[in-house]
Short mmCIF file of C-alpha atoms and ligand atoms in Angstrom, two decimals:
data_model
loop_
_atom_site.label_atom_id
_atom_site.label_comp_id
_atom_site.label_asym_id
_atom_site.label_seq_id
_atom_site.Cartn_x
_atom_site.Cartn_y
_atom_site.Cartn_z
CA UNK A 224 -128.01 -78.82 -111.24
CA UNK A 225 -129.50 -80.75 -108.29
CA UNK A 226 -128.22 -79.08 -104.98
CA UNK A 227 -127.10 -82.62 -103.49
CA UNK A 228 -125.38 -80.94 -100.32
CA UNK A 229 -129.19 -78.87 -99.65
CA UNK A 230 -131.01 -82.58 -99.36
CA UNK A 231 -128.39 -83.23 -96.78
CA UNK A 232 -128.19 -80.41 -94.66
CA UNK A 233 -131.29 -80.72 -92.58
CA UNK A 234 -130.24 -84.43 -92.03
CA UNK A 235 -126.52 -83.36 -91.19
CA UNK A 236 -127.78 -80.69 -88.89
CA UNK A 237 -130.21 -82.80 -86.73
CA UNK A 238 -127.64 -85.46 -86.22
CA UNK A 239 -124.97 -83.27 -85.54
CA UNK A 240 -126.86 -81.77 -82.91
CA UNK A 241 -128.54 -84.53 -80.93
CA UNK A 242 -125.91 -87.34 -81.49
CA UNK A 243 -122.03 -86.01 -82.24
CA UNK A 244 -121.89 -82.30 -80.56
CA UNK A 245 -122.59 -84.18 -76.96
CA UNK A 246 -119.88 -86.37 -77.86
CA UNK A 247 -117.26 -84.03 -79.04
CA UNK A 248 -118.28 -81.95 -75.94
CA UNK A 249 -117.89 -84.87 -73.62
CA UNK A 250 -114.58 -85.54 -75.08
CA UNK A 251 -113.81 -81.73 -74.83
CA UNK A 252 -112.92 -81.55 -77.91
CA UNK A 253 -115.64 -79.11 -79.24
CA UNK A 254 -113.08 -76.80 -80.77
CA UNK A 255 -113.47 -79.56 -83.78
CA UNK A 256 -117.05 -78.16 -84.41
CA UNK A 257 -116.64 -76.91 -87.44
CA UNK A 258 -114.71 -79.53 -89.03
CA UNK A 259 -116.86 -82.52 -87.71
CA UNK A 260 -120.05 -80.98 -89.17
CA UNK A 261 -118.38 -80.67 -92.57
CA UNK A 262 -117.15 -84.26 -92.40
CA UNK A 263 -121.09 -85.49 -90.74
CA UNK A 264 -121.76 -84.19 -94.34
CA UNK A 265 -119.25 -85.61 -96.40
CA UNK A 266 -120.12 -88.70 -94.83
CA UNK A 267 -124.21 -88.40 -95.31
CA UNK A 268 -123.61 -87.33 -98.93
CA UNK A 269 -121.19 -90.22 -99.60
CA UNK A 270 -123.44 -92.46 -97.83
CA UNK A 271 -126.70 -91.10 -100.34
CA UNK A 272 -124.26 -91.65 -103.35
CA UNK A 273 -124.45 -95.30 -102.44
CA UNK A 274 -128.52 -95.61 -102.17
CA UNK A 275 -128.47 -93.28 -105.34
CA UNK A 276 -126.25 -95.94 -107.44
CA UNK A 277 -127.82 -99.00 -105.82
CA UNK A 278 -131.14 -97.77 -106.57
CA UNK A 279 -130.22 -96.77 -110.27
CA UNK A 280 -127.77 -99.58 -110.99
CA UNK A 281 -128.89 -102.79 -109.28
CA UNK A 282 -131.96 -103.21 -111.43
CA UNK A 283 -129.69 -103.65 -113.99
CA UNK A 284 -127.84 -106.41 -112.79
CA UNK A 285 -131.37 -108.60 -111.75
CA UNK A 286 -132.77 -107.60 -114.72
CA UNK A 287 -129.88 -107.96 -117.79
CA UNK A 288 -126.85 -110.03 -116.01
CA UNK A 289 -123.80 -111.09 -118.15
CA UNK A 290 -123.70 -113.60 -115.67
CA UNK A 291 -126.02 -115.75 -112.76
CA UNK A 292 -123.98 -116.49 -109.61
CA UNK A 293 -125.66 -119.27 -107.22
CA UNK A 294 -124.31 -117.82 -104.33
CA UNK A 295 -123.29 -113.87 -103.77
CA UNK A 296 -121.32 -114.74 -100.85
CA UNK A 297 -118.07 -112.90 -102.46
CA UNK A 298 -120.04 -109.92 -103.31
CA UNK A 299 -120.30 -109.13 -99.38
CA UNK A 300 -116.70 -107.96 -99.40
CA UNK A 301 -116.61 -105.47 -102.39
CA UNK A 302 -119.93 -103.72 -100.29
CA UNK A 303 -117.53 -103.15 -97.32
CA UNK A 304 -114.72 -101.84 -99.84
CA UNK A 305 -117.55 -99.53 -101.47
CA UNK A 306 -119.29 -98.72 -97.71
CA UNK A 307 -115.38 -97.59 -96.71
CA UNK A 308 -114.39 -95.53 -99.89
CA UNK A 309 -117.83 -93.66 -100.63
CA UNK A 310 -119.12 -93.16 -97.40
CA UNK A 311 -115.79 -90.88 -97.19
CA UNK A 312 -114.24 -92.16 -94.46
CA UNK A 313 -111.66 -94.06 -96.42
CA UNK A 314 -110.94 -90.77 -98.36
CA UNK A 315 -110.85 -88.50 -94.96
CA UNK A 316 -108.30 -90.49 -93.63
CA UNK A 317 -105.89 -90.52 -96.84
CA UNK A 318 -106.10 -87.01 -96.77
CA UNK A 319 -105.62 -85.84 -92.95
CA UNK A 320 -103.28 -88.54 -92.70
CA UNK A 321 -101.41 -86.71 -95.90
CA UNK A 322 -101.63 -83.11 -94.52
CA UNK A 323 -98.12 -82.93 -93.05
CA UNK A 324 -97.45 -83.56 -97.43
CA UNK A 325 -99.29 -81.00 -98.55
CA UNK A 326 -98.45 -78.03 -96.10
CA UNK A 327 -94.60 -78.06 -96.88
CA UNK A 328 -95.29 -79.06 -100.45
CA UNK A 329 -97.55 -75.80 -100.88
CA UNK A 330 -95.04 -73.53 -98.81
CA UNK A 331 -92.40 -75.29 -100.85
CA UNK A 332 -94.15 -73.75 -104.33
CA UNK A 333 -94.95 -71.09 -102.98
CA UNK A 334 -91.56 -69.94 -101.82
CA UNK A 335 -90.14 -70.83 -105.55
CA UNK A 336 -93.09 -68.28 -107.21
CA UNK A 337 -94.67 -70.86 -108.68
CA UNK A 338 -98.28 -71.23 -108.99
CA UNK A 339 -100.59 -73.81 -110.33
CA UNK A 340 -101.07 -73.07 -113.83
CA UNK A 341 -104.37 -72.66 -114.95
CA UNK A 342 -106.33 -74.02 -117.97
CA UNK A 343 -108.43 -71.16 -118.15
CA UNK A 344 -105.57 -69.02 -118.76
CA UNK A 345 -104.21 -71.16 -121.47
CA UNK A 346 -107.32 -71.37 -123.02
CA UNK A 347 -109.39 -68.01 -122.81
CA UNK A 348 -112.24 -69.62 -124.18
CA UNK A 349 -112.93 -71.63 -121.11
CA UNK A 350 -113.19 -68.56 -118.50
CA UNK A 351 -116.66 -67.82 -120.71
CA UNK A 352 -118.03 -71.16 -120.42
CA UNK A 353 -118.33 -73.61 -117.21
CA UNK A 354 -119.22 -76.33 -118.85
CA UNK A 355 -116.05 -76.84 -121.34
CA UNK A 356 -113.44 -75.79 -118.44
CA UNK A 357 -115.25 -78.52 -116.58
CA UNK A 358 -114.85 -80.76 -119.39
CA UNK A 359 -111.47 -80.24 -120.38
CA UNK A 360 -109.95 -80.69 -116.49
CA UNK A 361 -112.16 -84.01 -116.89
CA UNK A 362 -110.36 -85.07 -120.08
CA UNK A 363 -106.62 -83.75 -118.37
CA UNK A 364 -107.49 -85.48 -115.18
CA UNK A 365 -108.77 -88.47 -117.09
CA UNK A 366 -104.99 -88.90 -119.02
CA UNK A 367 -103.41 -89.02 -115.46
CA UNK A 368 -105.61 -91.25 -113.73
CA UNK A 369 -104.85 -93.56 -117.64
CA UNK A 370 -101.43 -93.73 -117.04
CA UNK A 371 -101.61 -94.44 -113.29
CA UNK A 372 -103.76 -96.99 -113.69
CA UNK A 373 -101.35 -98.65 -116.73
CA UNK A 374 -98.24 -98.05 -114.46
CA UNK A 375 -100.11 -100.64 -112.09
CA UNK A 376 -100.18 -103.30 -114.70
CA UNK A 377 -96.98 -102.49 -115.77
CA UNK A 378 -94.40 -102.35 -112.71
CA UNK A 379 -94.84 -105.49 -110.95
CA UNK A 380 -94.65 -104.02 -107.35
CA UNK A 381 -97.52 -102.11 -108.15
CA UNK A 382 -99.77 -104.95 -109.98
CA UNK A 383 -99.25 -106.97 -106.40
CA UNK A 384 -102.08 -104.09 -105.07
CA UNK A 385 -103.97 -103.55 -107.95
CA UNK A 386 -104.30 -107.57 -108.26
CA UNK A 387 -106.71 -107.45 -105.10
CA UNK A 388 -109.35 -105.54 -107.72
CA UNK A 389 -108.55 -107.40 -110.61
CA UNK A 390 -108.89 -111.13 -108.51
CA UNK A 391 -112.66 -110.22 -108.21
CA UNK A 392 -114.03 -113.27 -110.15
CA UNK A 393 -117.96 -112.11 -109.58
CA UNK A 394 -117.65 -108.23 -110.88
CA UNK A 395 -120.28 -106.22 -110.06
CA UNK A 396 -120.96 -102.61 -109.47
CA UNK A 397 -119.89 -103.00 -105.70
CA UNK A 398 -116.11 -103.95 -107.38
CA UNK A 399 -115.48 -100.45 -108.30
CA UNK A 400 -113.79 -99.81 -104.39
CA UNK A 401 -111.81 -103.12 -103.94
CA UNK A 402 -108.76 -101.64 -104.08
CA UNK A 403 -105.82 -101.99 -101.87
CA UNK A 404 -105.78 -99.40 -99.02
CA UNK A 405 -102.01 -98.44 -99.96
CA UNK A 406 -103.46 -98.22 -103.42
CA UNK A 407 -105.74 -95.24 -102.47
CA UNK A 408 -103.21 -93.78 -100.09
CA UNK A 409 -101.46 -93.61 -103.68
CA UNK A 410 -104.17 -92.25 -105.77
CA UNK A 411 -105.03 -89.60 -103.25
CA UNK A 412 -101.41 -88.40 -103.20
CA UNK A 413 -101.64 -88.63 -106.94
CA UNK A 414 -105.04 -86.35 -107.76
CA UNK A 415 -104.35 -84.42 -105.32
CA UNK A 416 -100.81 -83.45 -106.30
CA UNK A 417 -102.72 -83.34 -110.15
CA UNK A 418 -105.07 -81.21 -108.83
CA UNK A 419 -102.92 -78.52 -106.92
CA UNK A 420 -100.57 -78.24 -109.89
CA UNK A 421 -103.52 -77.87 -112.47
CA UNK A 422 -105.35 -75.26 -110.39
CA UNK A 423 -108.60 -77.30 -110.45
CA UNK A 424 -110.66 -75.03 -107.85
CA UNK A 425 -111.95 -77.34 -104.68
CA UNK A 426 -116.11 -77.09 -106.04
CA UNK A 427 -114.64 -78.67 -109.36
CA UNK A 428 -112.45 -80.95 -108.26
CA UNK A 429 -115.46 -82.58 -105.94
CA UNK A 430 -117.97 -82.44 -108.95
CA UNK A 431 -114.79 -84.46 -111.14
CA UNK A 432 -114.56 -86.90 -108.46
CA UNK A 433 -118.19 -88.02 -108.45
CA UNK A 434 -118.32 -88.10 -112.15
CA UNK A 435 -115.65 -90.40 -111.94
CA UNK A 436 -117.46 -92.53 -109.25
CA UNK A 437 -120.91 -92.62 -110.86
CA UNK A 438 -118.72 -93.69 -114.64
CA UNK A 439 -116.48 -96.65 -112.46
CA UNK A 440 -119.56 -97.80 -110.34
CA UNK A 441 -121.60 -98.06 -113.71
CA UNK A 442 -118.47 -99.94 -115.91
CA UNK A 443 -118.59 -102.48 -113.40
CA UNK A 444 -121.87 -103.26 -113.48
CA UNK A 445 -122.63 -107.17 -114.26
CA UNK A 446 -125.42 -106.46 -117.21
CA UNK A 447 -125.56 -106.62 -121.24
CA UNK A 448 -125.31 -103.07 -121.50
CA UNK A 449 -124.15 -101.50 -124.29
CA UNK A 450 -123.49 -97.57 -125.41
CA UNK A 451 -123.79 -98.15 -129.09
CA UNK A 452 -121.13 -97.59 -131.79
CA UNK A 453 -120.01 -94.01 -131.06
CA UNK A 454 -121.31 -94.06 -126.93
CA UNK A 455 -118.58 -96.88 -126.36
CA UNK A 456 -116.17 -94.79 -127.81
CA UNK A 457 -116.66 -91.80 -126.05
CA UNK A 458 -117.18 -92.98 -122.72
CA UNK A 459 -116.14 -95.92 -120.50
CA UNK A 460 -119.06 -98.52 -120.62
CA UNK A 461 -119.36 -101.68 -118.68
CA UNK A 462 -118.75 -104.06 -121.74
CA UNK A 463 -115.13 -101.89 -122.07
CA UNK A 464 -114.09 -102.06 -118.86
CA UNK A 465 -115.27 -105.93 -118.30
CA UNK A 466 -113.19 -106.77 -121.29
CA UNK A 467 -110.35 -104.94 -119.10
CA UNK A 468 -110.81 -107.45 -115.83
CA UNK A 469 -111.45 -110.30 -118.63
CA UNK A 470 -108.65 -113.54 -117.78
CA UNK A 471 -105.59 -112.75 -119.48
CA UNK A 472 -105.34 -109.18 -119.94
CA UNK A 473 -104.12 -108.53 -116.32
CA UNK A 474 -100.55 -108.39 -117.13
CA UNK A 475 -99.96 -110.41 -120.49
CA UNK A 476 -99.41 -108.83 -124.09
CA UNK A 477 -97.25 -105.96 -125.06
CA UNK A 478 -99.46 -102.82 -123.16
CA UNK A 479 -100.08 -105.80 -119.84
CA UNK A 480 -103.81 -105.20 -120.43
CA UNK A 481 -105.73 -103.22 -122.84
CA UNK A 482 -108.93 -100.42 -122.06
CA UNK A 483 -107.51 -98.62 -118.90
CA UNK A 484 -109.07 -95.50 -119.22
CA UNK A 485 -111.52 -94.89 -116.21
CA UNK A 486 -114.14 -91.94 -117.83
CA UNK A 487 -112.78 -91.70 -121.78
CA UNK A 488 -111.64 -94.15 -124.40
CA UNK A 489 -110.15 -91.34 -126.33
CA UNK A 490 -107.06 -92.21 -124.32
CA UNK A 491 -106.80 -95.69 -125.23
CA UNK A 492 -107.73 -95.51 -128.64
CA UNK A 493 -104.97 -92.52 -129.33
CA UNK A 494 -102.31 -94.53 -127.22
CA UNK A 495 -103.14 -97.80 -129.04
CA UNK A 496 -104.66 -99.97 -126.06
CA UNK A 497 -107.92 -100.21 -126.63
CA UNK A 498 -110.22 -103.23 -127.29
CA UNK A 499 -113.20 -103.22 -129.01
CA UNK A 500 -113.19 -106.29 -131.31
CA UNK A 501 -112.88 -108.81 -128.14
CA UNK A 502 -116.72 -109.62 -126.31
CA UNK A 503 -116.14 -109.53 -122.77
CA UNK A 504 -115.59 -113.13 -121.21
CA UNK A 505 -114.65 -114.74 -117.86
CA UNK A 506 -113.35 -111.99 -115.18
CA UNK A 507 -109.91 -112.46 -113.16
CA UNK A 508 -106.64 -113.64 -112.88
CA UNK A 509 -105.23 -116.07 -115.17
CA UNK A 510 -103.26 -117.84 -112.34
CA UNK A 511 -106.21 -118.26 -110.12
CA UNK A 512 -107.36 -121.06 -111.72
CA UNK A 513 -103.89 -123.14 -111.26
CA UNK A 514 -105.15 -121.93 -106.98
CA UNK A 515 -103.14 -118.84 -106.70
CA UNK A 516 -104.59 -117.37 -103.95
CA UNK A 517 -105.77 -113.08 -103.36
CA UNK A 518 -107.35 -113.91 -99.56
CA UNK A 519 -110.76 -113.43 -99.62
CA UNK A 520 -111.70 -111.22 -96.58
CA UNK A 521 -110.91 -107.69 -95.88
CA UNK A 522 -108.03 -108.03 -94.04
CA UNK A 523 -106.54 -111.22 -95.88
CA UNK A 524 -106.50 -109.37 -99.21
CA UNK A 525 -104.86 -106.31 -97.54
CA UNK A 526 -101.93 -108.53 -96.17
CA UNK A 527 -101.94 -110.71 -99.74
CA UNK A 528 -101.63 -107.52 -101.99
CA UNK A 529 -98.68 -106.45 -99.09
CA UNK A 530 -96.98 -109.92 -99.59
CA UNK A 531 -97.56 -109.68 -103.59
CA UNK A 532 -96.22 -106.06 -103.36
CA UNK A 533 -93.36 -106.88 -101.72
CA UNK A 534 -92.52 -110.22 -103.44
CA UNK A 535 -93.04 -112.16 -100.35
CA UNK A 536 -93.97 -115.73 -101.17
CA UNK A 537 -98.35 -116.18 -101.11
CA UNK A 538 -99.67 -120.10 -100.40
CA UNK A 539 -102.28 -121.00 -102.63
CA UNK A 540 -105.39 -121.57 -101.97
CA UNK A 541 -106.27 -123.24 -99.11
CA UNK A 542 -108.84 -125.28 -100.52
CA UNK A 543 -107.33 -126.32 -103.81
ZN1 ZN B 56 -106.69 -102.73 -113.94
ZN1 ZN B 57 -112.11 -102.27 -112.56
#
C-alpha cells in the first residue's frame, strides 16, 4: 500500500517548523507541540485527498456529464463544504469538541467490565488475514452508517438537516460534504460510538473512513458511469446513488427514498430498498420547484436546515 502519511511528512515538517512552531511559541502555548504537528498532518493529508479526487474524478465530469450546467455558480458552495470536511478541520472540531463524551463514556465501560467486542474474536479466521477483518468491519460499519442515513429520511426532524444535501439541484462530486454541520456533529458521535464498541483499532478505522470518502466523492460524480451488471451491485456507483438524490425519492414511498447505502448495495437489496430498474433523472427536492427554499450560501443553509429541523416556518424563495 502507498505510504500516504510518508509523502506528507517532509511537507508537514517544513511548515511546522518555519510557519506554526513560532506561532504556538509566541502564543506560549508550545506545550501543544505534539498535537499541532499531528493535526498540520491531518490537515495536509486531507488537503492531498482533495487534489487526489479532483485530479482523478473531474475528468470525468468534462468528459462524460449526465448533465451541462451554463453556469457553476452553485457548485462554489459544495467546494467550501468539501474544503471544510476533508481538509479535517471540520472533523477535528466534532471530535475535540466531543471529548468531554468520550472520556466518561470510556471510564463508564470500563468500570462495568465491559470491553469492545471484537470481530476477530468472533471470527478466528480474520486474526490470519488483514484483508477480510478489514472487509468485514467495512461491511458492519457500512449497515450502521445504512440505517443512519434511512433514519434521516425517515424522522422528519432529522430530514430538515439532511435536506441541505439532498436540495443540491447541480450534483457533483464536490456534493458529497454538503451536509448540515449538526449533521456531522451526529455522525461523528455515531462512528465513533460504532467504532469504540466494535473494537475497530484507530489505523483501521482511518483506512475505513477514506474508503468511504473516495466511494461517496465518486457516487456523486455528474458522469454516465456505469459498474456493469454485478459492479453496481456490489458497490455504490454514481448512477445508484444519483437515482437516490433523483426528485421524489427524498421522503415519498413506503422506505422515504430507496438506495441509501453509502459503500455496499448488499444492504439495500437484502432490506428491500434498492433501485435498479429506475435511470437516474432530475436531482432534488420535489417541493423546490413549487419555490421552497434550502438558502443557498453557507451560512443560509445552516440556519434553513436549523429552521426545517426545528419546524420553524422557512419563506420561499426569494426570487420566485
Ligand atoms: Zn439521503
Ligand atoms: Zn448524496
Amino acid at each position: 500500500m502507498v505510504d500516504l502519511y510518508g509523502l506528507v511528512e517532509p511537507l508537514q515538517s517544513w511548515l511546522f517548523e518555519t510557519a506554526i512552531l513560532p506561532v504556538l511559541y509566541t502564543l506560549g502555548e508550545s506545550a501543544l507541540a505534539d498535537e499541532v504537528f499531528d493535526a498540520t498532518g491531518i490537515i495536509l493529508l486531507g488537503l492531498l485527498s482533495i487534489v487526489v479526487t479532483f485530479l482523478l474524478i473531474r475528468p470525468l465530469e468534462a468528459w462524460i456529464p449526465v448533465e451541462r450546467w451554463r453556469n457553476r455558480r452553485a457548485l462554489r458552495v459544495d467546494a467550501l463544504y468539501t474544503l471544510l470536511e476533508k481538509s479535517g478541520l471540520l472533523p477535528i472540531s466534532f471530535f475535540l469538541l466531543l471529548v468531554p463524551l468520550w472520556l466518561p463514556a470510556q471510564a463508564w465501560l470500563h468500570a462495568n467490565g465491559m470491553t469492545p467486542w471484537q470481530l476477530e474474536e468472533l471470527i478466528p479466521r480474520l486474526q490470519t488475514s488483514p484483508f477480510l477483518a478489514f472487509l468485514a468491519y467495512a461491511l458492519l460499519l457500512d449497515f450502521f452508517e445504512y440505517w443512519r442515513h434511512r433514519w434521516q429520511h425517515r424522522f422528519n426532524w432529522w430530514w430538515g438537516l439532511h435536506s441541505i444535501h439532498h436540495s443540491q439541484q447541480q450534483m457533483s462530486f464536490w456534493c458529497d460534504s454538503r451536509n448540515h454541520l449538526l449533521d456531522g456533529l451526529i455522525q461523528t458521535v455515531w462512528l465513533t460510538a460504532i467504532a469504540m464498541a466494535i473494537g475497530i483499532q484507530g489505523s483501521q478505522f482511518v483506512g475505513l473512513v477514506i474508503l468511504m470518502q473516495l466511494v461517496e466523492s465518486m457516487s456523486h460524480v455528474n458522469a454516465r458511469v456505469s459498474y456493469g451488471w454485478f459492479g453496481e451491485r456490489l458497490i455504490v456507483s454514481p448512477r445508484f446513488h444519483r437515482v437516490h438524490h433523483g426528485i421524489g425519492e427524498e421522503q415519498e414511498g413506503r422506505n422515504r427514498g430507496c438506495n441509501f447505502a453509502v459503500l455496499f448495495p448488499l444492504w439495500d437489496i437484502l432490506l428491500g430498498t434498492a433501485r435498479f430498474d429506475v435511470e437516474p433523472g432530475a436531482t432534488g427536492i420535489r417541493d423546490q420547484q413549487q419555490g421552497a427554499y434550502y438558502g443557498e450560501g453557507f451560512w443560509e443553509q445552516q440556519r434553513v436546515g436549523l429552521w426545517r429541523m426545528l419546524g420553524l416556518p422557512v419563506a420561499n424563495h426569494p426570487t420566485h
